[in-house]
mmCIF file of C-alpha atoms and ligand atoms in Angstrom:
data_model
loop_
_atom_site.group_PDB
_atom_site.id
_atom_site.type_symbol
_atom_site.label_atom_id
_atom_site.label_comp_id
_atom_site.label_asym_id
_atom_site.label_seq_id
_atom_site.Cartn_x
_atom_site.Cartn_y
_atom_site.Cartn_z
ATOM 1 C CA MET A 12 -21.049 -4.986 -16.956
ATOM 2 C CA PRO A 13 -19.029 -1.823 -17.427
ATOM 3 C CA GLN A 14 -15.759 -2.034 -19.341
ATOM 4 C CA ILE A 15 -13.868 0.213 -16.966
ATOM 5 C CA SER A 16 -14.040 0.548 -13.187
ATOM 6 C CA VAL A 17 -12.328 3.413 -11.458
ATOM 7 C CA VAL A 18 -11.559 2.720 -7.796
ATOM 8 C CA VAL A 19 -11.114 5.763 -5.575
ATOM 9 C CA PRO A 20 -10.318 5.558 -1.848
ATOM 10 C CA CYS A 21 -11.403 8.749 -0.079
ATOM 11 C CA PHE A 22 -10.599 9.873 3.415
ATOM 12 C CA ASN A 23 -11.724 13.372 4.368
ATOM 13 C CA GLU A 24 -11.765 14.570 0.789
ATOM 14 C CA SER A 25 -14.927 16.683 0.914
ATOM 15 C CA GLU A 26 -13.025 19.697 -0.422
ATOM 16 C CA VAL A 27 -12.011 18.045 -3.673
ATOM 17 C CA ILE A 28 -14.350 15.165 -4.282
ATOM 18 C CA GLU A 29 -16.805 17.056 -6.485
ATOM 19 C CA THR A 30 -14.087 18.629 -8.615
ATOM 20 C CA PHE A 31 -12.498 15.232 -8.874
ATOM 21 C CA HIS A 32 -15.730 13.636 -9.981
ATOM 22 C CA SER A 33 -16.343 16.142 -12.743
ATOM 23 C CA GLU A 34 -12.750 15.948 -13.984
ATOM 24 C CA LEU A 35 -12.989 12.188 -14.024
ATOM 25 C CA LEU A 36 -16.207 12.294 -16.038
ATOM 26 C CA ALA A 37 -14.587 14.749 -18.429
ATOM 27 C CA ALA A 38 -11.759 12.285 -18.981
ATOM 28 C CA LEU A 39 -13.913 9.148 -19.247
ATOM 29 C CA ASP A 40 -16.888 10.346 -21.303
ATOM 30 C CA PRO A 41 -14.927 10.988 -24.525
ATOM 31 C CA THR A 42 -13.491 7.456 -24.513
ATOM 32 C CA GLY A 43 -16.919 6.126 -25.396
ATOM 33 C CA GLU A 44 -16.472 3.109 -23.129
ATOM 34 C CA SER A 45 -18.944 2.136 -20.439
ATOM 35 C CA PHE A 46 -17.596 2.752 -16.965
ATOM 36 C CA GLU A 47 -18.385 2.820 -13.274
ATOM 37 C CA ILE A 48 -16.726 4.729 -10.453
ATOM 38 C CA CYS A 49 -16.287 2.871 -7.175
ATOM 39 C CA TYR A 50 -15.770 5.330 -4.351
ATOM 40 C CA VAL A 51 -14.724 3.997 -0.972
ATOM 41 C CA ASP A 52 -15.221 6.312 1.964
ATOM 42 C CA ASP A 53 -12.620 5.301 4.512
ATOM 43 C CA GLY A 54 -14.503 6.488 7.594
ATOM 44 C CA SER A 55 -14.274 10.181 6.811
ATOM 45 C CA GLY A 56 -15.533 12.597 9.420
ATOM 46 C CA ASP A 57 -16.051 15.606 7.207
ATOM 47 C CA GLY A 58 -19.125 14.849 5.173
ATOM 48 C CA THR A 59 -17.355 13.013 2.364
ATOM 49 C CA ARG A 60 -19.898 10.249 2.773
ATOM 50 C CA ASP A 61 -22.858 12.526 2.169
ATOM 51 C CA LEU A 62 -21.192 13.938 -0.906
ATOM 52 C CA LEU A 63 -20.597 10.448 -2.254
ATOM 53 C CA LYS A 64 -24.188 9.542 -1.569
ATOM 54 C CA LYS A 65 -25.288 12.595 -3.494
ATOM 55 C CA LEU A 66 -22.988 11.745 -6.396
ATOM 56 C CA SER A 67 -24.265 8.194 -6.592
ATOM 57 C CA ASP A 68 -27.903 9.268 -6.316
ATOM 58 C CA GLY A 69 -27.450 11.578 -9.273
ATOM 59 C CA ASP A 70 -25.500 9.162 -11.425
ATOM 60 C CA LEU A 71 -25.939 5.403 -11.671
ATOM 61 C CA ARG A 72 -22.321 5.000 -12.751
ATOM 62 C CA ALA A 73 -21.064 6.300 -9.411
ATOM 63 C CA ARG A 74 -21.236 3.766 -6.606
ATOM 64 C CA TYR A 75 -19.832 3.903 -3.121
ATOM 65 C CA THR A 76 -19.040 1.902 -0.024
ATOM 66 C CA SER A 77 -18.551 3.553 3.311
ATOM 67 C CA PHE A 78 -16.546 2.134 6.227
ATOM 68 C CA SER A 79 -17.577 2.291 9.854
ATOM 69 C CA ARG A 80 -14.272 3.975 10.755
ATOM 70 C CA ASN A 81 -10.896 4.742 9.201
ATOM 71 C CA PHE A 82 -9.296 1.467 8.155
ATOM 72 C CA GLY A 83 -6.478 2.875 6.054
ATOM 73 C CA LYS A 84 -5.916 3.278 2.363
ATOM 74 C CA GLU A 85 -4.904 -0.337 1.772
ATOM 75 C CA SER A 86 -8.237 -1.605 3.099
ATOM 76 C CA ALA A 87 -10.093 1.027 1.129
ATOM 77 C CA MET A 88 -8.372 -0.063 -2.070
ATOM 78 C CA LEU A 89 -9.217 -3.671 -1.332
ATOM 79 C CA ALA A 90 -12.871 -2.822 -0.821
ATOM 80 C CA GLY A 91 -12.855 -0.887 -4.079
ATOM 81 C CA LEU A 92 -11.308 -3.778 -5.982
ATOM 82 C CA ARG A 93 -13.929 -6.134 -4.578
ATOM 83 C CA MET A 94 -16.668 -3.738 -5.646
ATOM 84 C CA SER A 95 -15.334 -3.306 -9.162
ATOM 85 C CA ARG A 96 -16.893 -5.238 -12.033
ATOM 86 C CA GLY A 97 -15.103 -3.804 -15.059
ATOM 87 C CA ASP A 98 -12.710 -5.603 -17.390
ATOM 88 C CA ALA A 99 -10.097 -2.998 -16.595
ATOM 89 C CA VAL A 100 -9.761 -1.361 -13.207
ATOM 90 C CA VAL A 101 -8.054 1.970 -12.617
ATOM 91 C CA LEU A 102 -6.890 2.734 -9.088
ATOM 92 C CA MET A 103 -6.471 6.400 -8.240
ATOM 93 C CA ASP A 104 -6.423 8.981 -5.437
ATOM 94 C CA ALA A 105 -9.209 11.467 -4.967
ATOM 95 C CA ASP A 106 -6.985 14.495 -4.450
ATOM 96 C CA LEU A 107 -6.252 15.058 -8.169
ATOM 97 C CA GLN A 108 -2.602 14.145 -7.692
ATOM 98 C CA HIS A 109 -3.380 11.367 -10.122
ATOM 99 C CA PRO A 110 -4.564 13.313 -13.177
ATOM 100 C CA PRO A 111 -7.685 11.710 -14.691
ATOM 101 C CA ALA A 112 -6.497 12.981 -18.076
ATOM 102 C CA LEU A 113 -3.934 10.165 -18.128
ATOM 103 C CA ILE A 114 -6.589 7.439 -18.093
ATOM 104 C CA PRO A 115 -7.109 7.293 -21.891
ATOM 105 C CA ARG A 116 -3.385 6.695 -22.296
ATOM 106 C CA MET A 117 -3.523 3.868 -19.762
ATOM 107 C CA LEU A 118 -6.457 2.318 -21.607
ATOM 108 C CA GLU A 119 -4.547 2.562 -24.853
ATOM 109 C CA LEU A 120 -1.614 0.649 -23.361
ATOM 110 C CA HIS A 121 -4.003 -1.874 -21.841
ATOM 111 C CA ARG A 122 -5.443 -2.471 -25.301
ATOM 112 C CA HIS A 123 -1.959 -3.384 -26.446
ATOM 113 C CA GLY A 124 -2.123 -6.317 -24.088
ATOM 114 C CA TYR A 125 -0.601 -5.090 -20.838
ATOM 115 C CA ASP A 126 -2.176 -6.346 -17.632
ATOM 116 C CA GLN A 127 -0.742 -3.611 -15.456
ATOM 117 C CA VAL A 128 -0.207 -0.071 -16.633
ATOM 118 C CA VAL A 129 1.582 2.090 -14.113
ATOM 119 C CA ALA A 130 1.662 5.868 -14.174
ATOM 120 C CA GLN A 131 4.875 6.725 -12.426
ATOM 121 C CA ARG A 132 5.246 10.187 -10.988
ATOM 122 C CA ASP A 133 8.501 12.064 -10.787
ATOM 123 C CA ARG A 134 9.352 14.115 -7.731
ATOM 124 C CA THR A 135 9.043 17.701 -8.920
ATOM 125 C CA GLY A 136 7.877 20.109 -6.248
ATOM 126 C CA GLU A 137 8.622 17.837 -3.324
ATOM 127 C CA GLY A 138 10.825 18.750 -0.391
ATOM 128 C CA MET A 139 14.532 17.941 -0.768
ATOM 129 C CA VAL A 140 14.661 16.014 2.492
ATOM 130 C CA ARG A 141 11.661 13.908 1.650
ATOM 131 C CA THR A 142 13.018 13.147 -1.811
ATOM 132 C CA ALA A 143 16.416 12.131 -0.464
ATOM 133 C CA LEU A 144 14.856 9.970 2.242
ATOM 134 C CA SER A 145 12.554 8.193 -0.162
ATOM 135 C CA GLN A 146 15.377 7.535 -2.563
ATOM 136 C CA ALA A 147 17.505 6.059 0.213
ATOM 137 C CA TYR A 148 14.556 3.957 1.299
ATOM 138 C CA TYR A 149 13.980 2.546 -2.157
ATOM 139 C CA ARG A 150 17.649 1.679 -2.489
ATOM 140 C CA LEU A 151 17.428 -0.198 0.792
ATOM 141 C CA VAL A 152 14.223 -1.939 -0.205
ATOM 142 C CA ARG A 153 15.603 -3.018 -3.559
ATOM 143 C CA ARG A 154 18.452 -4.619 -1.733
ATOM 144 C CA PHE A 155 16.363 -6.395 0.862
ATOM 145 C CA MET A 156 13.119 -7.263 -0.808
ATOM 146 C CA ASP A 157 12.330 -10.249 -2.938
ATOM 147 C CA VAL A 158 9.884 -8.307 -5.059
ATOM 148 C CA GLU A 159 10.692 -5.260 -7.112
ATOM 149 C CA VAL A 160 9.372 -1.932 -5.898
ATOM 150 C CA VAL A 161 9.995 1.156 -8.003
ATOM 151 C CA ASP A 162 10.309 4.696 -6.687
ATOM 152 C CA GLY A 163 7.321 6.807 -7.678
ATOM 153 C CA ALA A 164 5.337 3.869 -8.988
ATOM 154 C CA GLY A 165 2.508 4.130 -6.528
ATOM 155 C CA ASP A 166 -1.087 3.181 -6.608
ATOM 156 C CA PHE A 167 -2.042 5.022 -9.769
ATOM 157 C CA ARG A 168 -2.372 2.121 -12.117
ATOM 158 C CA LEU A 169 -4.628 0.169 -14.379
ATOM 159 C CA LEU A 170 -5.145 -3.534 -13.734
ATOM 160 C CA SER A 171 -6.761 -6.054 -16.015
ATOM 161 C CA ARG A 172 -9.566 -8.194 -14.649
ATOM 162 C CA ARG A 173 -7.296 -11.200 -14.228
ATOM 163 C CA ALA A 174 -4.718 -9.107 -12.364
ATOM 164 C CA VAL A 175 -7.442 -7.867 -10.012
ATOM 165 C CA ASP A 176 -8.671 -11.410 -9.472
ATOM 166 C CA ALA A 177 -5.117 -12.470 -8.684
ATOM 167 C CA LEU A 178 -4.790 -9.649 -6.144
ATOM 168 C CA LEU A 179 -8.059 -10.638 -4.522
ATOM 169 C CA THR A 180 -6.828 -14.169 -3.929
ATOM 170 C CA LEU A 181 -4.124 -12.843 -1.592
ATOM 171 C CA PRO A 182 -5.693 -13.080 1.843
ATOM 172 C CA GLU A 183 -3.171 -11.344 4.088
ATOM 173 C CA SER A 184 -4.492 -8.692 6.381
ATOM 174 C CA ASN A 185 -1.266 -6.724 6.429
ATOM 175 C CA ARG A 186 -1.452 -5.457 2.886
ATOM 176 C CA PHE A 187 1.493 -3.708 1.299
ATOM 177 C CA SER A 188 0.102 -3.015 -2.143
ATOM 178 C CA LYS A 189 3.316 -1.946 -3.795
ATOM 179 C CA GLY A 190 4.710 -5.372 -3.055
ATOM 180 C CA LEU A 191 1.492 -7.217 -3.911
ATOM 181 C CA PHE A 192 1.263 -5.564 -7.342
ATOM 182 C CA SER A 193 4.727 -6.750 -8.130
ATOM 183 C CA TRP A 194 4.165 -10.185 -6.603
ATOM 184 C CA ILE A 195 1.272 -11.089 -8.890
ATOM 185 C CA GLY A 196 3.428 -10.524 -11.960
ATOM 186 C CA PHE A 197 1.861 -10.191 -15.459
ATOM 187 C CA ASP A 198 3.074 -7.902 -18.226
ATOM 188 C CA THR A 199 3.615 -4.469 -16.764
ATOM 189 C CA VAL A 200 4.375 -1.233 -18.514
ATOM 190 C CA SER A 201 4.930 2.189 -17.001
ATOM 191 C CA PHE A 202 5.138 5.768 -18.181
ATOM 192 C CA SER A 203 5.995 8.795 -16.110
ATOM 193 C CA TYR A 204 4.156 12.040 -15.530
ATOM 194 C CA GLU A 205 4.991 15.226 -13.718
ATOM 195 C CA ASN A 206 4.146 15.209 -10.028
ATOM 196 C CA VAL A 207 1.088 17.298 -9.162
ATOM 197 C CA ARG A 208 0.383 18.982 -5.876
ATOM 198 C CA ARG A 209 -2.726 18.082 -3.923
ATOM 199 C CA ALA A 210 -5.707 20.136 -5.160
ATOM 200 C CA ALA A 211 -7.069 20.833 -1.664
ATOM 201 C CA GLY A 212 -7.165 19.337 1.790
ATOM 202 C CA GLN A 213 -4.166 17.766 3.476
ATOM 203 C CA SER A 214 -1.980 14.762 2.946
ATOM 204 C CA LYS A 215 -2.621 12.082 5.549
ATOM 205 C CA TRP A 216 0.975 10.942 5.497
ATOM 206 C CA GLY A 217 3.037 12.497 8.239
ATOM 207 C CA GLY A 218 6.652 11.510 8.851
ATOM 208 C CA ARG A 219 5.780 8.872 11.408
ATOM 209 C CA ARG A 220 3.138 7.214 9.316
ATOM 210 C CA LEU A 221 5.565 7.085 6.397
ATOM 211 C CA LEU A 222 8.275 5.537 8.577
ATOM 212 C CA ASN A 223 5.909 2.840 9.795
ATOM 213 C CA TYR A 224 4.739 2.232 6.254
ATOM 214 C CA GLY A 225 8.375 1.782 5.296
ATOM 215 C CA ILE A 226 9.008 -0.742 8.054
ATOM 216 C CA ASP A 227 5.837 -2.569 7.051
ATOM 217 C CA GLY A 228 7.049 -2.790 3.519
ATOM 218 C CA LEU A 229 10.393 -4.178 4.530
ATOM 219 C CA LEU A 230 8.966 -6.774 6.879
ATOM 220 C CA SER A 231 5.881 -7.897 5.042
ATOM 221 C CA PHE A 232 7.677 -9.205 2.018
ATOM 222 C CA ASN A 233 10.401 -11.439 3.275
ATOM 223 C CA SER A 234 12.201 -12.893 6.217
ATOM 224 C CA ARG A 235 15.555 -11.373 5.360
ATOM 225 C CA PRO A 236 15.874 -9.432 8.607
ATOM 226 C CA LEU A 237 15.833 -12.821 10.350
ATOM 227 C CA ARG A 238 18.473 -14.077 7.967
ATOM 228 C CA LEU A 239 20.511 -10.989 8.748
ATOM 229 C CA ALA A 240 20.267 -11.800 12.469
ATOM 230 C CA ILE A 241 21.662 -15.277 11.842
ATOM 231 C CA HIS A 242 24.533 -13.868 9.791
ATOM 232 C CA THR A 243 25.390 -11.340 12.472
ATOM 233 C CA GLY A 244 25.417 -14.094 15.073
ATOM 234 C CA LEU A 245 27.732 -16.248 13.008
ATOM 235 C CA TRP A 246 30.161 -13.391 12.406
ATOM 236 C CA LEU A 247 30.207 -12.606 16.120
ATOM 237 C CA VAL A 248 30.993 -16.197 17.034
ATOM 238 C CA LEU A 249 33.801 -16.240 14.495
ATOM 239 C CA SER A 250 35.344 -13.024 15.747
ATOM 240 C CA ALA A 251 35.021 -14.172 19.373
ATOM 241 C CA LEU A 252 36.870 -17.368 18.461
ATOM 242 C CA ALA A 253 39.605 -15.432 16.693
ATOM 243 C CA TYR A 254 39.962 -13.140 19.689
ATOM 244 C CA ALA A 255 40.157 -16.101 22.081
ATOM 245 C CA PHE A 256 42.932 -17.657 20.024
ATOM 246 C CA TRP A 257 44.771 -14.368 20.003
ATOM 247 C CA ILE A 258 44.562 -14.143 23.810
ATOM 248 C CA ILE A 259 45.788 -17.708 24.235
ATOM 249 C CA ALA A 260 48.647 -17.129 21.848
ATOM 250 C CA ASN A 261 49.480 -13.942 23.713
ATOM 251 C CA VAL A 262 49.517 -15.750 27.061
ATOM 252 C CA LEU A 263 51.745 -18.504 25.668
ATOM 253 C CA ALA A 264 54.147 -15.989 24.154
ATOM 254 C CA ASN A 265 54.300 -13.315 26.879
ATOM 255 C CA GLY A 266 53.293 -15.099 30.059
ATOM 256 C CA VAL A 267 50.058 -14.640 32.013
ATOM 257 C CA ASP A 268 48.740 -11.109 31.928
ATOM 258 C CA THR A 269 45.139 -10.709 30.716
ATOM 259 C CA PRO A 270 43.499 -7.553 32.061
ATOM 260 C CA GLY A 271 40.103 -7.753 30.471
ATOM 261 C CA TYR A 272 37.744 -5.292 32.127
ATOM 262 C CA ALA A 273 37.296 -2.933 29.175
ATOM 263 C CA THR A 274 37.015 -5.727 26.625
ATOM 264 C CA LEU A 275 34.453 -7.468 28.801
ATOM 265 C CA ILE A 276 32.187 -4.481 29.173
ATOM 266 C CA THR A 277 32.419 -3.650 25.472
ATOM 267 C CA ALA A 278 31.594 -7.198 24.486
ATOM 268 C CA MET A 279 28.692 -7.421 26.946
ATOM 269 C CA VAL A 280 27.082 -4.173 25.876
ATOM 270 C CA GLY A 281 27.594 -4.867 22.197
ATOM 271 C CA LEU A 282 26.216 -8.374 22.421
ATOM 272 C CA GLY A 283 23.325 -7.257 24.610
ATOM 273 C CA GLY A 284 22.351 -4.664 22.020
ATOM 274 C CA ILE A 285 22.441 -7.152 19.208
ATOM 275 C CA GLN A 286 20.370 -9.646 21.193
ATOM 276 C CA ILE A 287 17.708 -7.121 22.032
ATOM 277 C CA ALA A 288 17.504 -5.907 18.440
ATOM 278 C CA THR A 289 17.215 -9.482 17.210
ATOM 279 C CA LEU A 290 14.501 -10.205 19.739
ATOM 280 C CA GLY A 291 12.703 -7.141 18.443
ATOM 281 C CA VAL A 292 12.871 -8.451 14.900
ATOM 282 C CA ILE A 293 11.573 -11.857 15.958
ATOM 283 C CA GLY A 294 8.884 -10.223 18.060
ATOM 284 C CA GLU A 295 7.770 -8.188 15.075
ATOM 285 C CA TYR A 296 7.289 -11.341 13.027
ATOM 286 C CA VAL A 297 5.494 -13.117 15.855
ATOM 287 C CA GLY A 298 3.216 -10.099 16.198
ATOM 288 C CA ARG A 299 2.452 -10.328 12.517
ATOM 289 C CA ILE A 300 1.638 -14.017 12.772
ATOM 290 C CA TYR A 301 -0.682 -13.277 15.697
ATOM 291 C CA HIS A 302 -2.344 -10.534 13.729
ATOM 292 C CA GLU A 303 -2.846 -12.686 10.647
ATOM 293 C CA SER A 304 -4.042 -15.669 12.637
ATOM 294 C CA LYS A 305 -7.024 -13.754 13.960
ATOM 295 C CA HIS A 306 -8.435 -13.678 10.434
ATOM 296 C CA ARG A 307 -10.295 -10.489 11.030
ATOM 297 C CA PRO A 308 -12.042 -8.907 8.075
ATOM 298 C CA HIS A 309 -10.129 -6.024 6.527
ATOM 299 C CA TYR A 310 -12.863 -3.506 7.183
ATOM 300 C CA VAL A 311 -16.404 -3.084 8.425
ATOM 301 C CA ILE A 312 -18.986 -1.565 6.126
ATOM 302 C CA ARG A 313 -21.354 1.102 7.369
ATOM 303 C CA GLU A 314 -23.355 1.470 4.179
ATOM 304 C CA THR A 315 -23.149 1.190 0.415
ATOM 305 C CA ASP A 316 -25.099 2.792 -2.391
ATOM 306 C CA GLN A 317 -27.314 -0.310 -2.341
ATOM 307 C CA SER A 318 -28.000 -0.248 1.357
ATOM 308 C CA ALA A 319 -28.020 3.433 2.257
ATOM 309 C CA ALA A 320 -31.123 4.571 4.047
ATOM 310 C CA PRO A 321 -33.560 5.090 1.170
ATOM 311 C CA ALA A 322 -35.309 8.347 0.497
ATOM 312 C CA ALA A 323 -38.884 8.365 1.804
ATOM 313 C CA SER A 324 -40.232 7.907 -1.710
ATOM 314 C CA ASP A 325 -38.308 4.680 -2.285
ATOM 315 C CA LEU A 326 -38.693 2.047 0.392
ATOM 316 C CA SER A 327 -38.262 -0.932 -1.901
ATOM 317 C CA VAL A 328 -34.472 -1.035 -1.545
ATOM 318 C CA LEU A 329 -34.487 -1.660 2.195
ATOM 319 C CA SER A 330 -32.351 -4.764 1.930
ATOM 320 C CA ALA A 331 -29.349 -6.270 3.639
ATOM 321 C CA VAL A 332 -26.823 -3.914 5.190
ATOM 322 C CA THR A 333 -24.041 -5.129 2.950
ATOM 323 C CA GLY A 334 -24.430 -4.811 -0.772
ATOM 324 C CA PRO A 335 -24.430 -7.966 -2.894
ATOM 325 C CA HIS A 336 -20.906 -7.336 -4.175
ATOM 326 C CA GLU A 337 -19.347 -7.481 -0.736
ATOM 327 C CA GLY A 338 -19.665 -11.219 -0.347
ATOM 328 C CA ARG A 339 -17.048 -11.845 -2.996
ATOM 329 C CA ARG A 340 -13.639 -12.604 -1.595
HETATM 330 N N1 UDP B 2 -6.685 7.691 1.958
HETATM 331 C C1 UDP B 2 -7.557 6.743 2.475
HETATM 332 N N2 UDP B 2 -7.405 6.352 3.790
HETATM 333 C C2 UDP B 2 -6.430 6.857 4.601
HETATM 334 C C3 UDP B 2 -5.528 7.802 4.043
HETATM 335 C C4 UDP B 2 -5.684 8.183 2.727
HETATM 336 O O1 UDP B 2 -8.444 6.263 1.780
HETATM 337 O O2 UDP B 2 -6.359 6.464 5.767
HETATM 338 C C5 UDP B 2 -6.828 8.125 0.554
HETATM 339 C C6 UDP B 2 -6.952 9.627 0.357
HETATM 340 O O3 UDP B 2 -8.283 10.058 0.464
HETATM 341 C C7 UDP B 2 -6.408 9.818 -1.036
HETATM 342 C C8 UDP B 2 -5.358 8.725 -1.144
HETATM 343 O O4 UDP B 2 -5.675 7.756 -0.155
HETATM 344 O O5 UDP B 2 -7.415 9.604 -2.030
HETATM 345 C C9 UDP B 2 -3.945 9.262 -0.951
HETATM 346 O O6 UDP B 2 -3.851 9.945 0.277
HETATM 347 P P1 UDP B 2 -2.968 11.249 0.470
HETATM 348 O O7 UDP B 2 -3.205 12.204 -0.642
HETATM 349 O O8 UDP B 2 -3.212 11.727 1.852
HETATM 350 O O9 UDP B 2 -1.507 10.636 0.361
HETATM 351 P P2 UDP B 2 -0.245 11.240 -0.444
HETATM 352 O O10 UDP B 2 -0.747 11.636 -1.792
HETATM 353 O O11 UDP B 2 0.235 12.385 0.352
HETATM 354 O O12 UDP B 2 0.717 10.088 -0.496
HETATM 355 MG MG1 MG B 3 -2.178 12.789 -2.237
#
């Protein structure tokens, strides 16, 4: 068993994957620990899979799993965690935005007894708008969520074996890792590093995808939006009552004259809006329940280093399509 596993989700990273691999080796070799690198190809269409296959053919410490299509980074991370066998597992991106040179420092902190070591990036070199939006989002999330999520503390982290095992016991199919990491608890320490630009290729996170990710985060960790709907309803009832009393008092004091057209329309439109929004919130939760209740697997595996079509000289490894490590849940 290796001491360290490095889990790397890759989606269309053919431009950087080889550089990444050599930088990672350069960071891991001097530590003198035994390690493995678990690459997960998330259905790339640009030859990333072939590169991974080549890497793992040339080096027993590099292993890979390849998905049948793009299942998203969360699923890729899950697959990587299931593959990993090390006592400490480092999760990182393939685009060199998570500098491999920081790994020894993470290991050092892990040796001091921390179960989660988080490398937290700052926001140097990022657009002003994006920075402002993310900061607003995290303020909102902190207010609404039951678990703590920190700005810049992403997926670049080291987890101890027991933290990984805890993560793997969470079965939900809608995975919001930032929340899950915080949900499992354990002693966590973080240090910050300067944000790095992507080495090559393109970020897969457009504005829309980020927005949806944000909504996911808000909804997947609590039922506070539902609570908020109840509160709004109660306040509305109270104000309607107060208004009714005011009208009655007015009639008693000044005689009967209650022209109400404008008030009526305003109230109807306002209430209608609130009802539709509330229905939307409920619908979103129902949709999630439906989704979870199907119990679909998180991903479908095309091949792994164990199962990949063997070279002509080596037919002995023609075994099951899924590698032995995939059965673990
Ligand atoms: N990634 C993935 N599946 C996806 C999108 C991204 O496995 O559907 C991987 C990607 O290859 C990279 C990491 O997740 O290793 C982070 O992606 P990216 O750099 O696009 O995100 P950003 O750094 O802009 O947040
Ligand atoms: Mg990136």
